[in-house]
Short mmCIF file of C-alpha atoms and ligand atoms in Angstrom, two decimals:
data_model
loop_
_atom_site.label_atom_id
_atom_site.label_comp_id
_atom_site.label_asym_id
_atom_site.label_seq_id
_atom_site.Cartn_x
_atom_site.Cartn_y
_atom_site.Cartn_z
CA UNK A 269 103.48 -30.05 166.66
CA UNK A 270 104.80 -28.87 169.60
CA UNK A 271 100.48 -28.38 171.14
CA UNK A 272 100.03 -31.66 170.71
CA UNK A 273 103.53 -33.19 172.06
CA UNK A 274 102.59 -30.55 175.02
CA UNK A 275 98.78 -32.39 175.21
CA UNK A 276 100.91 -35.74 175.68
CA UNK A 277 103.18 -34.60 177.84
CA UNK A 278 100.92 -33.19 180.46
CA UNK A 279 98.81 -36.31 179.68
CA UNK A 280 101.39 -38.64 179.96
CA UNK A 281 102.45 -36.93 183.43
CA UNK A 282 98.57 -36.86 184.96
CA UNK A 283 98.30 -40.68 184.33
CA UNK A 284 102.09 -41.33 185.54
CA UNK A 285 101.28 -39.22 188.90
CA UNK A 286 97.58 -40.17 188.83
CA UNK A 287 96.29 -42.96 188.13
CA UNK A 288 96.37 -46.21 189.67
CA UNK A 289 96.30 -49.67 187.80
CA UNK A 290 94.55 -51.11 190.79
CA UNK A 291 91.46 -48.61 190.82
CA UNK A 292 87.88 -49.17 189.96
CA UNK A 293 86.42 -46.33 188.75
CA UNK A 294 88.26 -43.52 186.85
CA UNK A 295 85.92 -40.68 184.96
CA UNK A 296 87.10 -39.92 181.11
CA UNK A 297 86.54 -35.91 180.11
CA UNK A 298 85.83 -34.85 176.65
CA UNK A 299 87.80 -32.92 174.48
CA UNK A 300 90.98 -33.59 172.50
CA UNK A 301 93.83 -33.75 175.47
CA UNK A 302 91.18 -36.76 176.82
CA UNK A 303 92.54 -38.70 173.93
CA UNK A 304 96.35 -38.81 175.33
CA UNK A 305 94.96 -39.58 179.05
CA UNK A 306 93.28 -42.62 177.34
CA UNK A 307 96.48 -43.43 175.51
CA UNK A 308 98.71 -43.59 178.52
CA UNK A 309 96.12 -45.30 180.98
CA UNK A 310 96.20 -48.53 178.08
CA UNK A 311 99.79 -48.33 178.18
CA UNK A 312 99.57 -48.65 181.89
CA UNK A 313 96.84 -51.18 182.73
CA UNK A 314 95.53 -54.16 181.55
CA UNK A 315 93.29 -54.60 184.63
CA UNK A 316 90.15 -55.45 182.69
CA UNK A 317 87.98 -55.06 185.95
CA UNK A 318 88.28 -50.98 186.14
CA UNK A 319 85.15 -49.32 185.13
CA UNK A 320 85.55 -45.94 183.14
CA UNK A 321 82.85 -43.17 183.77
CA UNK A 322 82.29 -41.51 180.32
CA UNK A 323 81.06 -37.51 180.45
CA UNK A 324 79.10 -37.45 177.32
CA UNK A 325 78.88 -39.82 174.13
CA UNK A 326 82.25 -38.26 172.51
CA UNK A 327 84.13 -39.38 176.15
CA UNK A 328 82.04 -42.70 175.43
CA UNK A 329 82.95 -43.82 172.34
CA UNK A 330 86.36 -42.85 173.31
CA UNK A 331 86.17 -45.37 176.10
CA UNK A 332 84.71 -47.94 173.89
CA UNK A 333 86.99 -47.52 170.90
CA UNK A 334 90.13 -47.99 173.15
CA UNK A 335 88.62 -50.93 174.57
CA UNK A 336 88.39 -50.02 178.00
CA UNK A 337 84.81 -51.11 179.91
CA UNK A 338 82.04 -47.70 180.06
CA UNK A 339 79.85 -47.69 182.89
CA UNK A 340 77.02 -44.60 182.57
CA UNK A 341 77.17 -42.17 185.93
CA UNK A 342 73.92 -43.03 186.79
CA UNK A 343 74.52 -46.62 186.71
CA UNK A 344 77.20 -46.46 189.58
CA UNK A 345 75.91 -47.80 192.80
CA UNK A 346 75.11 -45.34 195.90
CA UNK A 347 77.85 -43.44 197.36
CA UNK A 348 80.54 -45.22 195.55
CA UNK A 349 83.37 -42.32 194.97
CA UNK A 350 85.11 -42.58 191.15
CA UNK A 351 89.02 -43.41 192.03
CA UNK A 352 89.61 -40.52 189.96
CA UNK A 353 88.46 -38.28 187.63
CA UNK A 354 90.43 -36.80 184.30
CA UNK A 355 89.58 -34.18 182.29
CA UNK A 356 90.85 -31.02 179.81
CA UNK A 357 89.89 -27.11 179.99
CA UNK A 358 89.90 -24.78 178.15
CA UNK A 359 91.51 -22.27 180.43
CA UNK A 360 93.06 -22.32 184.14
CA UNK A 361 93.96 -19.51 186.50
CA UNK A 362 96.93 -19.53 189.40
CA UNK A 363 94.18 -20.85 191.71
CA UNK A 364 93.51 -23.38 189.67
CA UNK A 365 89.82 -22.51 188.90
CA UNK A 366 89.07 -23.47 185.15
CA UNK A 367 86.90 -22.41 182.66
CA UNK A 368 85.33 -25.65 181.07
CA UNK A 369 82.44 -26.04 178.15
CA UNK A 370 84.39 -25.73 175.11
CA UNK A 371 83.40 -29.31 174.00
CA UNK A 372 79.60 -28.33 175.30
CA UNK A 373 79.76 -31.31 177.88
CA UNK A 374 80.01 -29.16 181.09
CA UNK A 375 76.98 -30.83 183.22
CA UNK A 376 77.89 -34.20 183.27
CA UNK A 377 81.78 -33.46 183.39
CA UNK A 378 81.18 -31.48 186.86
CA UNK A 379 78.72 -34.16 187.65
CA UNK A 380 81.89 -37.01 187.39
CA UNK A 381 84.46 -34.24 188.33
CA UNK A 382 82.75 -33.94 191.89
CA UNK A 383 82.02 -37.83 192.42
CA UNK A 384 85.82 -38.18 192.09
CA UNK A 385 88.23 -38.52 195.15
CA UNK A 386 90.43 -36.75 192.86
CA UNK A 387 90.05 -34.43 189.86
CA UNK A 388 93.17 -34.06 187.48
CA UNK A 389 92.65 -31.51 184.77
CA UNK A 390 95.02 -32.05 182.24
CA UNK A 391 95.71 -28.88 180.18
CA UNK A 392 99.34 -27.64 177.98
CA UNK A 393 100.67 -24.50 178.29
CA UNK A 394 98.13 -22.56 176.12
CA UNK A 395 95.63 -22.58 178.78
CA UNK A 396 97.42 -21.63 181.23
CA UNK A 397 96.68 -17.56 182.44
CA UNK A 398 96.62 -15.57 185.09
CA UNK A 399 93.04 -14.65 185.21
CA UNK A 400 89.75 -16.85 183.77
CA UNK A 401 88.78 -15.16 179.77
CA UNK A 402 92.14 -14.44 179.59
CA UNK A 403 92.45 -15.96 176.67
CA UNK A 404 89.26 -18.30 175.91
CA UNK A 405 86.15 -14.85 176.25
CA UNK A 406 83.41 -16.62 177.23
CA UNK A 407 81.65 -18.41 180.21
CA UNK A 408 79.55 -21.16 178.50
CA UNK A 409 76.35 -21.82 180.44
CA UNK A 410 74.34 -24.65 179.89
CA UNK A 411 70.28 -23.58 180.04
CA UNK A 412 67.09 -24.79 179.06
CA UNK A 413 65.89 -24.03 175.80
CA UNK A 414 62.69 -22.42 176.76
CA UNK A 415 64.45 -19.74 179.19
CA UNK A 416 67.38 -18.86 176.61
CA UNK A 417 66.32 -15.59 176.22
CA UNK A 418 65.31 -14.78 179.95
CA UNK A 419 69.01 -15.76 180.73
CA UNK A 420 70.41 -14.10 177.92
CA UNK A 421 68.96 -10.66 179.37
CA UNK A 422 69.63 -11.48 182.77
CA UNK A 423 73.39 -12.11 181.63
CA UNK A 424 73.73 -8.59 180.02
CA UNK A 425 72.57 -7.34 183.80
CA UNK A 426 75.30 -9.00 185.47
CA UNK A 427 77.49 -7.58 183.17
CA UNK A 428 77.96 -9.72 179.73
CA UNK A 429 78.35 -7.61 176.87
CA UNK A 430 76.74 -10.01 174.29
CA UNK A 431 75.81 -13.44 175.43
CA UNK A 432 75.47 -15.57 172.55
CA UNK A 433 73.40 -19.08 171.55
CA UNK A 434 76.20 -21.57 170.36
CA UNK A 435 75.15 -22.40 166.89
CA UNK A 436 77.04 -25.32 164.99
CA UNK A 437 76.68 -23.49 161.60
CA UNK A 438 78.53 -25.82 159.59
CA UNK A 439 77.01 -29.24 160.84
CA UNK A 440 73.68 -28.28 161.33
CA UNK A 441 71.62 -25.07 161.04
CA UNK A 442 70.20 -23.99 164.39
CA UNK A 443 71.44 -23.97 168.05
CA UNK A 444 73.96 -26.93 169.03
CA UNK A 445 71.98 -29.30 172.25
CA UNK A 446 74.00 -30.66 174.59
CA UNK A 447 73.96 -34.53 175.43
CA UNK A 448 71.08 -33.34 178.16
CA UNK A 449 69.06 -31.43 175.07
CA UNK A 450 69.77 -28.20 176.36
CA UNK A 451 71.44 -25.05 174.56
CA UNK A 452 74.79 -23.60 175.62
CA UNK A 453 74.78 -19.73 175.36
CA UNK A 454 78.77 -18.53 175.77
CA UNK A 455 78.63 -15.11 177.80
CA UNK A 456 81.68 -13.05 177.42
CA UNK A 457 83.17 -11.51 180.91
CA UNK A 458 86.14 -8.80 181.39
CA UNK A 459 88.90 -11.40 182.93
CA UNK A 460 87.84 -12.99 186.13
CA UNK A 461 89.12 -11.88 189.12
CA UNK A 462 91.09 -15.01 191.76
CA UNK A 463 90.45 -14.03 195.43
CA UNK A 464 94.00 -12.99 195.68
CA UNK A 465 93.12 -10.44 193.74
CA UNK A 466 90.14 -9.04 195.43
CA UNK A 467 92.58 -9.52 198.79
CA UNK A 468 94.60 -7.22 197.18
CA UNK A 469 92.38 -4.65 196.29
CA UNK A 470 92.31 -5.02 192.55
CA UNK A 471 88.45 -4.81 192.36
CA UNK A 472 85.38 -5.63 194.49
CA UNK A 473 84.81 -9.31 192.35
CA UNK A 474 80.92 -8.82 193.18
CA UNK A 475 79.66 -7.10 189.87
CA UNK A 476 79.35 -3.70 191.88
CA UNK A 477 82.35 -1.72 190.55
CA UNK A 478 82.25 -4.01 187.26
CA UNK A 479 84.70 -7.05 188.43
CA UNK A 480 83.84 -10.23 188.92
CA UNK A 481 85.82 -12.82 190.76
CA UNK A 482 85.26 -16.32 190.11
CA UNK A 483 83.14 -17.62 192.41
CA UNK A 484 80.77 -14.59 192.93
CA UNK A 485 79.99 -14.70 189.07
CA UNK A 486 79.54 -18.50 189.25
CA UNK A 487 77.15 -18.54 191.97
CA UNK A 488 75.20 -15.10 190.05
CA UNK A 489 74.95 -17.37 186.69
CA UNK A 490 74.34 -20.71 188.63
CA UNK A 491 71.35 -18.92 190.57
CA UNK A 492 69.15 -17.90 187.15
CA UNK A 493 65.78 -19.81 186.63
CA UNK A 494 66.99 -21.83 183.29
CA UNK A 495 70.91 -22.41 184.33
CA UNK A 496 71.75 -25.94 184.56
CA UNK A 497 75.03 -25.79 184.98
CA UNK A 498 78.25 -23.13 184.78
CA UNK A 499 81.24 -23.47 183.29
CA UNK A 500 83.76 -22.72 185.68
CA UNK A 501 84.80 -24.86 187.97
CA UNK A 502 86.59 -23.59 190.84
CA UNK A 503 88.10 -25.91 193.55
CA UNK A 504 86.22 -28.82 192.90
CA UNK A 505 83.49 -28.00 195.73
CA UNK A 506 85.21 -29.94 198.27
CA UNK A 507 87.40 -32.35 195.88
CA UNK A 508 91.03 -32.00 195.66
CA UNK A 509 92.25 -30.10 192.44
CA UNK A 510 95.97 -31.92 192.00
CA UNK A 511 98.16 -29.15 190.45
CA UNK A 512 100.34 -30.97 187.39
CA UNK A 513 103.37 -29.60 186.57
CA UNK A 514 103.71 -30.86 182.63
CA UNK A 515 107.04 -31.55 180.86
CA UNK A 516 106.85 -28.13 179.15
CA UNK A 517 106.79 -26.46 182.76
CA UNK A 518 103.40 -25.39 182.55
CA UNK A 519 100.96 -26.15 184.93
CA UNK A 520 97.87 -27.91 184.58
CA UNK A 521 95.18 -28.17 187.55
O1 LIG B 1210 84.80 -28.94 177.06
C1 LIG B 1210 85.69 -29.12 177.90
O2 LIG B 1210 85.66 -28.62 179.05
C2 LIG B 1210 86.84 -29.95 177.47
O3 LIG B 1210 87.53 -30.42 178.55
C3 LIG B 1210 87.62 -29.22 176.48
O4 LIG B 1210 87.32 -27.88 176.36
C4 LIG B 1210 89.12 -29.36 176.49
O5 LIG B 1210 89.39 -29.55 175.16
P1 LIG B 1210 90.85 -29.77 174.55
O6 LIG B 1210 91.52 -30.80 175.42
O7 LIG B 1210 90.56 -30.28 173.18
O8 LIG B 1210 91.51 -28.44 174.58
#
């Protein structure tokens, strides 16, 4: 299908641009797109000495089954920097901010996306908008079970129209736990705003008139009592997001 050719392509270009045979540590996302990255990284290298930084025990196995060599993020030693770090998303903006969580890994993928030199977000052309919840609603926010509902009200507050627990209904009945143990809830937002568009005028972005832009809502979600982590991840807090252009002329952060 033309999604999936679209998945390789952009996958195919990230490693080809990206990715270095000699390196030593490279992070591995989660997520479906992950699987091409993989794919095009064995083509590439045979160096049996590169370690490969899963982000949760899908991203593991994948690592394992294409027999590449997992090392777990907290067994890297001090200060060493990952090479690079790949990853998917489930939606990016034309700053490059994405909204990530789809796959309910969010907390350790920022935790590898941010000890990376380099973060590569591979993504086709479907997730490519203008504006964050676009196209993919919700903001999924990874928070202790025993404050779910003292986030969930806080989120209407800031805004959310109905924040919801992410249930897995068909595999089993109750709330989906993340690899940490913790719930996701996914709060929907009116589209985020980039700062270009607060420079321009096109809403205050701090909650006051109703807009949000991306950061401002980030930092409001990443400040409740229960919030581990936020799914948006917006220039890489001092890492370098490479923009990809993939075959199909879409761009990928
Ligand atoms: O959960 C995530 O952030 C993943 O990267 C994921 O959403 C991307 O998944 P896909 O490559 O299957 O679209």
């Amino acid at each position: 299908t033309t999604v999936e050719a679209a998945k390789r392509a952009a996958a195919q270009q990230a490693v080809a641009d990206h990715f270095d045979p000699s390196a030593s540590y490279v992070g591995i996302g989660s997520g479906t797109t992950i699987v091409y990255v993989v794919e095009a990284i064995k083509e590439r290298s045979t160096n049996p000495n590169i370690l490969f930084v899963p982000t949760g025990y899908q991203s593991r196995q994948l690592v394992i089954n294409a027999g590449l060599t997992p090392i777990s993020f907290d067994s890297l030693p001090n200060r060493v920097m990952l090479d690079v770090a790949f990853d998917g998303a489930d939606e990016v903006d034309t700053e490059l901010n994405c909204i990530k969580g789809g796959g309910a890994c969010l907390f350790q993928e920022k935790l590898v996306a941010e000890r990376a030199k380099k973060f590569v977000c591979v993504a086709d052309y479907r997730k490519r908008q203008d504006r964050l919840l676009t196209n993919w609603p919700t903001i999924p926010i990874e928070v202790a079970p025993l404050s779910q509902n003292t986030v969930t009200t806080a989120l209407r507050l800031l805004g959310s129209t109905n924040p919801k627990l992410r249930t897995t209904l068909l595999e089993k009945s109750g709330p989906l736990k993340t690899d940490q143990h913790f719930f996701i809830i996914d709060a929907p937002f009116p589209p985020l705003l980039t700062s270009a568009d607060v420079a321009a005028g096109k809403g205050k972005g701090d909650g006051s008139d109703g807009t949000w832009e991306v950061n401002n809502i980030s930092r409001a979600i990443k400040a409740l009592t229960g919030v581990l982590e936020v799914g948006i991840f917006s220039g890489m807090d001092g890492n370098h997001a490479e923009a990809l252009r993939a075959k199909d002329g879409a761009r990928s952060a």
